[in-house]
Structure formats: C-alpha cells, structure tokens
mmCIF file of C-alpha atoms in Angstrom:
data_model
loop_
_atom_site.group_PDB
_atom_site.id
_atom_site.type_symbol
_atom_site.label_atom_id
_atom_site.label_comp_id
_atom_site.label_asym_id
_atom_site.label_seq_id
_atom_site.Cartn_x
_atom_site.Cartn_y
_atom_site.Cartn_z
ATOM 1 C CA UNK A 1 5.831 44.552 -83.341
ATOM 2 C CA UNK A 2 7.668 44.414 -80.029
ATOM 3 C CA UNK A 3 7.831 47.171 -77.433
ATOM 4 C CA UNK A 4 11.528 47.745 -78.253
ATOM 5 C CA UNK A 5 10.716 48.237 -81.958
ATOM 6 C CA UNK A 6 7.832 50.569 -81.173
ATOM 7 C CA UNK A 7 9.881 52.613 -78.704
ATOM 8 C CA UNK A 8 12.771 52.963 -81.159
ATOM 9 C CA UNK A 9 10.435 54.140 -83.915
ATOM 10 C CA UNK A 10 8.527 56.582 -81.693
ATOM 11 C CA UNK A 11 11.708 57.964 -80.118
ATOM 12 C CA UNK A 12 13.244 58.733 -83.505
ATOM 13 C CA UNK A 13 10.070 60.565 -84.559
ATOM 14 C CA UNK A 14 9.854 62.650 -81.389
ATOM 15 C CA UNK A 15 13.563 63.498 -81.405
ATOM 16 C CA UNK A 16 12.989 65.303 -84.715
ATOM 17 C CA UNK A 17 11.016 68.007 -82.860
ATOM 18 C CA UNK A 18 12.720 71.358 -82.326
ATOM 19 C CA UNK A 19 11.934 72.327 -78.737
ATOM 20 C CA UNK A 20 14.840 74.718 -78.239
ATOM 21 C CA UNK A 21 12.521 77.670 -77.573
ATOM 22 C CA UNK A 22 10.298 75.855 -75.031
ATOM 23 C CA UNK A 23 11.502 76.771 -71.568
ATOM 24 C CA UNK A 24 8.438 75.420 -69.784
ATOM 25 C CA UNK A 25 8.798 71.948 -68.265
ATOM 26 C CA UNK A 26 6.513 69.410 -69.966
ATOM 27 C CA UNK A 27 6.502 65.735 -69.011
ATOM 28 C CA UNK A 28 4.272 63.053 -70.507
ATOM 29 C CA UNK A 29 4.095 59.381 -69.691
ATOM 30 C CA UNK A 30 2.745 56.986 -72.296
ATOM 31 C CA UNK A 31 1.168 53.693 -71.276
ATOM 32 C CA UNK A 32 0.910 51.437 -74.316
ATOM 33 C CA UNK A 33 -1.754 48.729 -74.153
ATOM 34 C CA UNK A 34 -2.176 45.558 -76.186
ATOM 35 C CA UNK A 35 0.489 44.677 -78.724
ATOM 36 C CA UNK A 36 3.908 46.168 -77.832
ATOM 37 C CA UNK A 37 2.657 47.120 -74.376
ATOM 38 C CA UNK A 38 5.003 49.120 -72.192
ATOM 39 C CA UNK A 39 5.709 52.516 -70.655
ATOM 40 C CA UNK A 40 7.902 55.441 -71.695
ATOM 41 C CA UNK A 41 8.072 59.165 -71.198
ATOM 42 C CA UNK A 42 8.660 62.311 -73.207
ATOM 43 C CA UNK A 43 10.037 65.342 -71.369
ATOM 44 C CA UNK A 44 10.891 68.873 -72.439
ATOM 45 C CA UNK A 45 13.245 70.544 -69.990
ATOM 46 C CA UNK A 46 15.287 73.709 -70.557
ATOM 47 C CA UNK A 47 14.757 73.563 -74.319
ATOM 48 C CA UNK A 48 15.867 69.930 -74.634
ATOM 49 C CA UNK A 49 13.818 66.849 -75.442
ATOM 50 C CA UNK A 50 14.201 63.526 -73.673
ATOM 51 C CA UNK A 51 12.461 60.281 -74.618
ATOM 52 C CA UNK A 52 13.195 57.362 -72.303
ATOM 53 C CA UNK A 53 11.713 53.882 -71.724
ATOM 54 C CA UNK A 54 10.844 54.414 -68.068
ATOM 55 C CA UNK A 55 7.918 55.342 -65.882
ATOM 56 C CA UNK A 56 7.997 59.036 -64.950
ATOM 57 C CA UNK A 57 6.518 59.930 -61.580
ATOM 58 C CA UNK A 58 6.826 63.735 -61.919
ATOM 59 C CA UNK A 59 4.691 63.795 -65.058
ATOM 60 C CA UNK A 60 2.247 66.509 -66.030
ATOM 61 C CA UNK A 61 -0.043 64.152 -67.928
ATOM 62 C CA UNK A 62 -0.361 60.465 -68.631
ATOM 63 C CA UNK A 63 -1.617 59.117 -71.945
ATOM 64 C CA UNK A 64 -2.916 55.571 -72.388
ATOM 65 C CA UNK A 65 -3.459 54.153 -75.870
ATOM 66 C CA UNK A 66 -2.675 51.268 -78.195
ATOM 67 C CA UNK A 67 0.560 51.050 -80.164
ATOM 68 C CA UNK A 68 -1.388 51.706 -83.376
ATOM 69 C CA UNK A 69 -2.919 54.898 -81.959
ATOM 70 C CA UNK A 70 0.461 56.089 -80.707
ATOM 71 C CA UNK A 71 2.047 55.528 -84.115
ATOM 72 C CA UNK A 72 -0.684 57.605 -85.764
ATOM 73 C CA UNK A 73 -0.315 60.370 -83.155
ATOM 74 C CA UNK A 74 3.466 60.490 -83.582
ATOM 75 C CA UNK A 75 3.167 60.532 -87.374
ATOM 76 C CA UNK A 76 0.703 63.425 -87.173
ATOM 77 C CA UNK A 77 -2.057 61.490 -88.954
ATOM 78 C CA UNK A 78 -4.305 61.426 -85.868
ATOM 79 C CA UNK A 79 -5.051 64.571 -83.891
ATOM 80 C CA UNK A 80 -4.642 64.000 -80.121
ATOM 81 C CA UNK A 81 -7.826 65.928 -79.268
ATOM 82 C CA UNK A 82 -9.811 63.898 -81.798
ATOM 83 C CA UNK A 83 -8.260 60.654 -80.490
ATOM 84 C CA UNK A 84 -9.374 61.642 -76.974
ATOM 85 C CA UNK A 85 -12.855 62.514 -78.244
ATOM 86 C CA UNK A 86 -13.332 59.128 -79.919
ATOM 87 C CA UNK A 87 -11.862 57.378 -76.854
ATOM 88 C CA UNK A 88 -8.728 56.088 -78.585
ATOM 89 C CA UNK A 89 -6.598 58.110 -76.142
ATOM 90 C CA UNK A 90 -7.112 58.284 -72.396
ATOM 91 C CA UNK A 91 -5.668 61.339 -70.632
ATOM 92 C CA UNK A 92 -5.005 61.842 -66.932
ATOM 93 C CA UNK A 93 -3.402 64.816 -65.216
ATOM 94 C CA UNK A 94 -3.007 68.449 -66.239
ATOM 95 C CA UNK A 95 -5.211 68.900 -69.313
ATOM 96 C CA UNK A 96 -3.682 72.286 -70.186
ATOM 97 C CA UNK A 97 -0.235 70.719 -70.426
ATOM 98 C CA UNK A 98 -1.673 67.636 -72.130
ATOM 99 C CA UNK A 99 -2.950 69.899 -74.911
ATOM 100 C CA UNK A 100 0.633 71.105 -75.476
ATOM 101 C CA UNK A 101 1.515 67.583 -76.662
ATOM 102 C CA UNK A 102 0.122 68.504 -80.089
ATOM 103 C CA UNK A 103 2.718 71.273 -80.233
ATOM 104 C CA UNK A 104 5.501 68.674 -80.001
ATOM 105 C CA UNK A 105 3.992 66.719 -82.864
ATOM 106 C CA UNK A 106 3.666 69.858 -85.001
ATOM 107 C CA UNK A 107 7.299 70.883 -84.360
ATOM 108 C CA UNK A 108 8.736 67.793 -86.006
ATOM 109 C CA UNK A 109 7.162 68.317 -89.380
#
C-alpha cells in the first residue's frame, strides 16, 4: 500500500463523520511510520471536518502509528486508548483533546 492509497482510504472514512455540532477547534496530526509512511492532519473547525495531506503546526495533538494501526483506528476496530496502552499509538500534545479523537471515530458509524 502506498501513502496516497492509505490517505485516500482514511480520508473517505473520516469524512463520513458528522461534526456539524462540534464548535470546538480540534486538530490532529498523524505521522505514519513504516509502510505507507507520511503525514496528514484531521481538523474540526466551526462544525466542518478537514482532512489534508500536510503537516499541521497548530495541532492540538500528534499521533504516531503504523498504517495498519491507523486503518484499525479509523475502522473503529481498535480503540485509541487501548492502542496507546499497548504502545501501538504514540500521543504527544494535549491529552484531553487527544481523547476527543475517539468521538470522531464514533460519529462516522
């Protein structure tokens, strides 16, 4: 799998989330390691969701994981807190806002 394929797949999954009632600004950068390595960000701003293949310097939290872990997180088959606990997901930044990431996953189901 290439980074472009991974990003396309992940973006389509995240864009299915209804964030229209979230007025708080949330910004997450994802650093993908290993196969399909690359960087992208997910941002909620004024009730709209943005997923772009760029580094985001005004992020609230930064997640580092493998492409496989990210696919499981996005699909909702791996809980982000559990992934952090078993060291499959590294988190830096605002942990309170990082915990809100699960809310985005749950909103797309």
